[in-house]
Amino acid sequence: MTTPIKVMIIDDSALVRKVMSDIVNSDPQMEVVAYAQDPIFAQKKLESIQPDVIVLDIEMPRMDGITFMQQLMPVNPIPVVICSSFNEGQANLTMQALKSGAVDVITKPKLGLKDFLTESAIQVRETIKAAAHAKVKATRSQAMINKPTQSVKVAPKYSVDAVISTNIKLPEIATDKIIALGASTGGTQALRDVLAAMPSNAPATLIVQHMPEQFTEAFAKNLNEISPMTVLEAKGGEKIHAGYAYIAPGNKHMMIKRTGKEYEIELVEGQLVNRHRPAVDVLFRSVSRCAGKNAIGCLLTGMGDDGARGLKEMRDAGARTFSQDEESSIVYGMPKEAWLMGASEKQVSLQNVATILIEASK
């Protein structure tokens, strides 16, 4: 029997702690081993308990979550998943937490909303499982530390066919190059590194990062501050242009369609694909159909296999395709699956991703 993933929940709301505990404990591969109403209590419990993952609120009495992480990570690096509310202030704080070392973010449950809890529970469990595999840093100057690999079973999932069918591809027309990127756990930092190194005249870049809605807008603004490109959250219906990077909004699948020689962004809802919305496979399939050999794709760090099949479709359509290598991936899941199925022509270190994307677009 595989040892269950040990989870600590830190939140000042007893009701949130109860709901999150029920979600975690409903999966036999996870168990809540400790609760804390604020980081001070958590620090005391960490003297005797070593969880695999910490689910952390940000705004709490006595000490906030970001300060807690800044004290924790240098001496006891544990994968942290931020559990945050839907509002602009919390979204901005969540971006700070991700920059401070958190590996992912989940939305605080909307108590009493059955449909929300049913769907979000799937994403909460999958996010925690992915975090348990994450490589976390003790300090910015030290090498990443590998967490022990566990055998994790996942719930049944819909494929990309649930959103976008395998229709006949459009006839080839000379169009501009476009870049498509996909990422999940660890992707917020990976995308910061890639976009910071992209030139201002880079091909139009479409990005799916698994992240809850509203947080993607704050994430796009954060990336825009450090990238020579103009980074925006996609709104749907806009034409895409060189020098711009478009982030798929949380809870919407992002696709492209072609109008003449131009590309236009289309946003749809639909089923969770590979347990995600947005899903990388949805974007990659639409790019394979609409752009063909004029596209460049890259799959970055993340748990599971979302994007691997879509990247294979891109490569089969003539696109240049790459994946992040194991050493530089926080979670070597999605890139590994792409490599194993022949979807990626080359594995690339994170520090070289921007360079190879630009070279492939020439």
JSON list of C-alpha atoms in Angstrom, two decimals, residues 71-175:
[
{"chain": "A", "resi": 71, "resn": "GLN", "atom": "CA", "xyz": [10.37, 31.82, 7.40]},
{"chain": "A", "resi": 72, "resn": "LEU", "atom": "CA", "xyz": [9.58, 28.21, 6.51]},
{"chain": "A", "resi": 73, "resn": "MET", "atom": "CA", "xyz": [11.21, 27.67, 3.12]},
{"chain": "A", "resi": 74, "resn": "PRO", "atom": "CA", "xyz": [14.88, 28.35, 4.01]},
{"chain": "A", "resi": 75, "resn": "VAL", "atom": "CA", "xyz": [14.86, 25.80, 6.85]},
{"chain": "A", "resi": 76, "resn": "ASN", "atom": "CA", "xyz": [12.11, 23.31, 6.00]},
{"chain": "A", "resi": 77, "resn": "PRO", "atom": "CA", "xyz": [11.10, 23.44, 2.33]},
{"chain": "A", "resi": 78, "resn": "ILE", "atom": "CA", "xyz": [7.65, 21.87, 1.98]},
{"chain": "A", "resi": 79, "resn": "PRO", "atom": "CA", "xyz": [5.43, 22.24, -1.11]},
{"chain": "A", "resi": 80, "resn": "VAL", "atom": "CA", "xyz": [2.82, 24.91, -0.37]},
{"chain": "A", "resi": 81, "resn": "VAL", "atom": "CA", "xyz": [-0.53, 25.29, -2.13]},
{"chain": "A", "resi": 82, "resn": "ILE", "atom": "CA", "xyz": [-2.18, 28.67, -1.60]},
{"chain": "A", "resi": 83, "resn": "CYS", "atom": "CA", "xyz": [-5.91, 28.53, -0.86]},
{"chain": "A", "resi": 84, "resn": "SER", "atom": "CA", "xyz": [-7.21, 31.98, -1.71]},
{"chain": "A", "resi": 85, "resn": "SER", "atom": "CA", "xyz": [-10.48, 33.86, -2.18]},
{"chain": "A", "resi": 86, "resn": "PHE", "atom": "CA", "xyz": [-11.89, 35.44, -5.33]},
{"chain": "A", "resi": 87, "resn": "ASN", "atom": "CA", "xyz": [-11.05, 39.14, -5.08]},
{"chain": "A", "resi": 88, "resn": "GLU", "atom": "CA", "xyz": [-8.48, 41.48, -6.58]},
{"chain": "A", "resi": 89, "resn": "GLY", "atom": "CA", "xyz": [-6.58, 42.05, -3.36]},
{"chain": "A", "resi": 90, "resn": "GLN", "atom": "CA", "xyz": [-6.26, 38.34, -2.65]},
{"chain": "A", "resi": 91, "resn": "ALA", "atom": "CA", "xyz": [-5.23, 37.69, -6.27]},
{"chain": "A", "resi": 92, "resn": "ASN", "atom": "CA", "xyz": [-2.35, 40.16, -5.95]},
{"chain": "A", "resi": 93, "resn": "LEU", "atom": "CA", "xyz": [-1.26, 38.63, -2.64]},
{"chain": "A", "resi": 94, "resn": "THR", "atom": "CA", "xyz": [-1.42, 35.20, -4.26]},
{"chain": "A", "resi": 95, "resn": "MET", "atom": "CA", "xyz": [1.01, 36.36, -6.94]},
{"chain": "A", "resi": 96, "resn": "GLN", "atom": "CA", "xyz": [3.37, 37.45, -4.16]},
{"chain": "A", "resi": 97, "resn": "ALA", "atom": "CA", "xyz": [3.02, 34.03, -2.53]},
{"chain": "A", "resi": 98, "resn": "LEU", "atom": "CA", "xyz": [3.81, 32.24, -5.79]},
{"chain": "A", "resi": 99, "resn": "LYS", "atom": "CA", "xyz": [6.93, 34.37, -6.18]},
{"chain": "A", "resi": 100, "resn": "SER", "atom": "CA", "xyz": [7.84, 33.48, -2.59]},
{"chain": "A", "resi": 101, "resn": "GLY", "atom": "CA", "xyz": [7.88, 29.77, -3.39]},
{"chain": "A", "resi": 102, "resn": "ALA", "atom": "CA", "xyz": [4.31, 28.43, -3.39]},
{"chain": "A", "resi": 103, "resn": "VAL", "atom": "CA", "xyz": [3.92, 25.80, -6.09]},
{"chain": "A", "resi": 104, "resn": "ASP", "atom": "CA", "xyz": [0.24, 26.30, -6.94]},
{"chain": "A", "resi": 105, "resn": "VAL", "atom": "CA", "xyz": [-3.02, 28.00, -6.04]},
{"chain": "A", "resi": 106, "resn": "ILE", "atom": "CA", "xyz": [-6.55, 26.73, -5.46]},
{"chain": "A", "resi": 107, "resn": "THR", "atom": "CA", "xyz": [-9.73, 28.68, -4.88]},
{"chain": "A", "resi": 108, "resn": "LYS", "atom": "CA", "xyz": [-11.19, 28.76, -1.40]},
{"chain": "A", "resi": 109, "resn": "PRO", "atom": "CA", "xyz": [-14.43, 26.75, -1.52]},
{"chain": "A", "resi": 110, "resn": "LYS", "atom": "CA", "xyz": [-17.63, 28.71, -1.91]},
{"chain": "A", "resi": 111, "resn": "LEU", "atom": "CA", "xyz": [-19.44, 27.17, 1.02]},
{"chain": "A", "resi": 112, "resn": "GLY", "atom": "CA", "xyz": [-22.93, 25.90, 0.31]},
{"chain": "A", "resi": 113, "resn": "LEU", "atom": "CA", "xyz": [-22.60, 25.87, -3.48]},
{"chain": "A", "resi": 114, "resn": "LYS", "atom": "CA", "xyz": [-22.91, 22.18, -4.34]},
{"chain": "A", "resi": 115, "resn": "ASP", "atom": "CA", "xyz": [-21.96, 22.47, -8.02]},
{"chain": "A", "resi": 116, "resn": "PHE", "atom": "CA", "xyz": [-18.88, 24.52, -7.18]},
{"chain": "A", "resi": 117, "resn": "LEU", "atom": "CA", "xyz": [-17.75, 22.08, -4.52]},
{"chain": "A", "resi": 118, "resn": "THR", "atom": "CA", "xyz": [-18.30, 19.04, -6.74]},
{"chain": "A", "resi": 119, "resn": "GLU", "atom": "CA", "xyz": [-16.13, 20.38, -9.56]},
{"chain": "A", "resi": 120, "resn": "SER", "atom": "CA", "xyz": [-13.60, 22.25, -7.46]},
{"chain": "A", "resi": 121, "resn": "ALA", "atom": "CA", "xyz": [-13.06, 19.21, -5.24]},
{"chain": "A", "resi": 122, "resn": "ILE", "atom": "CA", "xyz": [-11.61, 17.39, -8.25]},
{"chain": "A", "resi": 123, "resn": "GLN", "atom": "CA", "xyz": [-9.20, 20.24, -8.92]},
{"chain": "A", "resi": 124, "resn": "VAL", "atom": "CA", "xyz": [-8.26, 20.62, -5.24]},
{"chain": "A", "resi": 125, "resn": "ARG", "atom": "CA", "xyz": [-7.33, 16.96, -4.94]},
{"chain": "A", "resi": 126, "resn": "GLU", "atom": "CA", "xyz": [-5.37, 16.94, -8.20]},
{"chain": "A", "resi": 127, "resn": "THR", "atom": "CA", "xyz": [-3.50, 20.11, -7.23]},
{"chain": "A", "resi": 128, "resn": "ILE", "atom": "CA", "xyz": [-2.47, 18.68, -3.87]},
{"chain": "A", "resi": 129, "resn": "LYS", "atom": "CA", "xyz": [-1.33, 15.43, -5.48]},
{"chain": "A", "resi": 130, "resn": "ALA", "atom": "CA", "xyz": [0.76, 17.36, -7.98]},
{"chain": "A", "resi": 131, "resn": "ALA", "atom": "CA", "xyz": [2.26, 19.49, -5.21]},
{"chain": "A", "resi": 132, "resn": "ALA", "atom": "CA", "xyz": [3.35, 16.34, -3.38]},
{"chain": "A", "resi": 133, "resn": "HIS", "atom": "CA", "xyz": [5.63, 15.59, -6.35]},
{"chain": "A", "resi": 134, "resn": "ALA", "atom": "CA", "xyz": [7.04, 19.10, -6.60]},
{"chain": "A", "resi": 135, "resn": "LYS", "atom": "CA", "xyz": [10.69, 19.98, -6.22]},
{"chain": "A", "resi": 136, "resn": "VAL", "atom": "CA", "xyz": [10.97, 22.91, -3.85]},
{"chain": "A", "resi": 137, "resn": "LYS", "atom": "CA", "xyz": [13.86, 25.22, -3.09]},
{"chain": "A", "resi": 138, "resn": "ALA", "atom": "CA", "xyz": [15.41, 25.67, 0.32]},
{"chain": "A", "resi": 139, "resn": "THR", "atom": "CA", "xyz": [16.71, 29.08, -0.75]},
{"chain": "A", "resi": 140, "resn": "ARG", "atom": "CA", "xyz": [17.06, 30.87, -4.05]},
{"chain": "A", "resi": 141, "resn": "SER", "atom": "CA", "xyz": [20.75, 29.94, -4.21]},
{"chain": "A", "resi": 142, "resn": "GLN", "atom": "CA", "xyz": [20.43, 26.22, -3.48]},
{"chain": "A", "resi": 143, "resn": "ALA", "atom": "CA", "xyz": [19.61, 23.46, -5.93]},
{"chain": "A", "resi": 144, "resn": "MET", "atom": "CA", "xyz": [16.09, 22.06, -6.10]},
{"chain": "A", "resi": 145, "resn": "ILE", "atom": "CA", "xyz": [15.35, 19.17, -3.78]},
{"chain": "A", "resi": 146, "resn": "ASN", "atom": "CA", "xyz": [13.43, 16.20, -5.17]},
{"chain": "A", "resi": 147, "resn": "LYS", "atom": "CA", "xyz": [10.43, 14.96, -3.26]},
{"chain": "A", "resi": 148, "resn": "PRO", "atom": "CA", "xyz": [9.99, 11.17, -3.13]},
{"chain": "A", "resi": 149, "resn": "THR", "atom": "CA", "xyz": [7.92, 9.94, -6.05]},
{"chain": "A", "resi": 150, "resn": "GLN", "atom": "CA", "xyz": [4.64, 8.30, -5.05]},
{"chain": "A", "resi": 151, "resn": "SER", "atom": "CA", "xyz": [2.31, 6.25, -7.16]},
{"chain": "A", "resi": 152, "resn": "VAL", "atom": "CA", "xyz": [-0.78, 8.42, -7.55]},
{"chain": "A", "resi": 153, "resn": "LYS", "atom": "CA", "xyz": [-4.03, 7.25, -9.06]},
{"chain": "A", "resi": 154, "resn": "VAL", "atom": "CA", "xyz": [-6.24, 9.87, -10.63]},
{"chain": "A", "resi": 155, "resn": "ALA", "atom": "CA", "xyz": [-9.94, 10.14, -11.24]},
{"chain": "A", "resi": 156, "resn": "PRO", "atom": "CA", "xyz": [-11.48, 9.46, -14.67]},
{"chain": "A", "resi": 157, "resn": "LYS", "atom": "CA", "xyz": [-11.13, 12.39, -17.00]},
{"chain": "A", "resi": 158, "resn": "TYR", "atom": "CA", "xyz": [-12.51, 13.79, -20.23]},
{"chain": "A", "resi": 159, "resn": "SER", "atom": "CA", "xyz": [-10.24, 14.06, -23.24]},
{"chain": "A", "resi": 160, "resn": "VAL", "atom": "CA", "xyz": [-10.00, 17.05, -25.54]},
{"chain": "A", "resi": 161, "resn": "ASP", "atom": "CA", "xyz": [-12.66, 15.43, -27.76]},
{"chain": "A", "resi": 162, "resn": "ALA", "atom": "CA", "xyz": [-15.23, 16.71, -25.24]},
{"chain": "A", "resi": 163, "resn": "VAL", "atom": "CA", "xyz": [-14.48, 20.29, -26.31]},
{"chain": "A", "resi": 164, "resn": "ILE", "atom": "CA", "xyz": [-12.94, 20.29, -29.78]},
{"chain": "A", "resi": 165, "resn": "SER", "atom": "CA", "xyz": [-13.42, 17.43, -32.24]},
{"chain": "A", "resi": 166, "resn": "THR", "atom": "CA", "xyz": [-10.90, 15.99, -34.69]},
{"chain": "A", "resi": 167, "resn": "ASN", "atom": "CA", "xyz": [-12.35, 17.71, -37.73]},
{"chain": "A", "resi": 168, "resn": "ILE", "atom": "CA", "xyz": [-10.56, 17.91, -41.07]},
{"chain": "A", "resi": 169, "resn": "LYS", "atom": "CA", "xyz": [-7.74, 20.42, -40.91]},
{"chain": "A", "resi": 170, "resn": "LEU", "atom": "CA", "xyz": [-8.03, 23.71, -42.72]},
{"chain": "A", "resi": 171, "resn": "PRO", "atom": "CA", "xyz": [-6.10, 24.08, -45.99]},
{"chain": "A", "resi": 172, "resn": "GLU", "atom": "CA", "xyz": [-2.65, 25.53, -45.48]},
{"chain": "A", "resi": 173, "resn": "ILE", "atom": "CA", "xyz": [-2.35, 29.27, -45.99]},
{"chain": "A", "resi": 174, "resn": "ALA", "atom": "CA", "xyz": [0.81, 31.30, -45.43]},
{"chain": "A", "resi": 175, "resn": "THR", "atom": "CA", "xyz": [0.38, 32.92, -42.04]}
]
